[in-house]
Amino acid sequence: MSTKTLKTIYLIRHGQADHNIDFHTDPEKACNIRDPALTETGKKQARGVQADPILFKALYEIDGCKKPEVCITSPLTRCLETATIGLEGFGIPYVACQHFQECADLPCDTGVPVPELAPRFPDVDFSELPDEWYSKCGHYNFLTHYQSAEGLRLLNQRMEAATEYLCSRPEDSIVVSAHHTVYCFLVGIEFANCEVMKMTLSSEGDWQSRWSVAESDGEVMPLYSPNGERWSWTGSGPVAGTLKTCLKLSALGPEAAKLSLAKRATAASLSIPPCNAPGDSAAILT
């Protein structure tokens, strides 16, 4: 007989990296930067993570919150930098896990071998990474807009493995430092740079239904693109997010925020509950 357990997971998206600057204006340049690092703005965002109201309560064990026992990070440089800068001084160990690397196979989402990373990040445990951890079949090419069915299948499989990995760990309170597309597929939620969201992860049920939002900076609601369709990202299922995040993302912006808020008001008048869990918004791939 299984015993249901609940873990607290603090999801953090990395700070602004070099490729983020030109992603929409010069995608060729942005996508061909191998394993981009944080910009100075990104480093400042990472330093501000400690003061984020959601994570602050955990780091200082306020209101009954348990201090995070480990930080699981994507082995890409921008996430390693965000984790080690953002949590510096709190004695939280860092473990790199390949499941949380970004999802395309373009240079910007391709990491480098551990012998190159280890000297730069001596406090990170890279022992779980295979030799060519960064080799993968991408799900989407941002330059040609080609979508790979096999890549999507493997990405969905990897998100299940990521969920199982967190469930299998002994810690009850975990920080994850990962990426925009990872979170769109893992929990069906849009994240701005260095946004923090507190999630609850259950040990029971199919992997997508195990995730639920425990705390966020604003209500997490279904997002709509300016053309009126539910927002999704590069083959994900419908994606949710906060209005603050919707306004920050150049692919969405004010018109999408207005429409999402109007749709939310209509749903409220019909007594439809808000989207606070991935049951409506998780990436369910066929």
Short mmCIF file of C-alpha atoms in Angstrom, two decimals, residues 7-13 52-59 62 64-72 87 166 172-178 183 191 195-200 211 214-215:
data_model
loop_
_atom_site.label_atom_id
_atom_site.label_comp_id
_atom_site.label_asym_id
_atom_site.label_seq_id
_atom_site.Cartn_x
_atom_site.Cartn_y
_atom_site.Cartn_z
CA LYS A 7 7.00 17.91 -1.65
CA THR A 8 7.45 21.67 -1.87
CA ILE A 9 9.24 22.71 -5.05
CA TYR A 10 10.38 26.29 -5.71
CA LEU A 11 10.67 26.76 -9.46
CA ILE A 12 12.95 29.57 -10.68
CA ARG A 13 13.56 30.56 -14.26
CA ASP A 52 11.67 37.38 -3.71
CA PRO A 53 8.78 37.25 -1.20
CA ILE A 54 8.01 33.59 -1.94
CA LEU A 55 11.57 32.30 -1.68
CA PHE A 56 12.50 34.71 1.14
CA LYS A 57 10.03 32.99 3.48
CA ALA A 58 11.59 29.64 2.71
CA LEU A 59 15.21 30.74 3.00
CA ILE A 62 9.17 32.22 8.02
CA GLY A 64 6.36 27.61 8.98
CA CYS A 65 8.19 27.30 5.65
CA LYS A 66 10.95 24.73 5.52
CA LYS A 67 14.32 25.87 4.23
CA PRO A 68 15.19 24.29 0.86
CA GLU A 69 17.46 21.31 1.33
CA VAL A 70 18.89 21.16 -2.19
CA CYS A 71 18.90 23.09 -5.45
CA ILE A 72 18.48 21.01 -8.61
CA LEU A 87 21.30 31.12 -3.30
CA LEU A 166 12.17 15.02 -7.91
CA ASP A 172 10.98 17.54 1.02
CA SER A 173 11.86 21.14 0.09
CA ILE A 174 13.66 21.67 -3.22
CA VAL A 175 14.63 24.61 -5.43
CA VAL A 176 14.80 24.05 -9.20
CA SER A 177 16.68 26.41 -11.51
CA ALA A 178 15.56 25.80 -15.09
CA TYR A 183 8.37 25.00 -17.40
CA PHE A 191 7.80 32.20 -16.34
CA GLU A 195 10.29 34.55 -11.56
CA VAL A 196 9.73 32.26 -8.56
CA MET A 197 6.73 30.02 -8.05
CA LYS A 198 6.06 27.65 -5.17
CA MET A 199 4.61 24.33 -6.27
CA THR A 200 3.32 21.25 -4.54
CA TRP A 211 1.85 19.38 -9.92
CA ALA A 214 0.94 26.61 -3.95
CA GLU A 215 1.97 30.28 -4.17
#
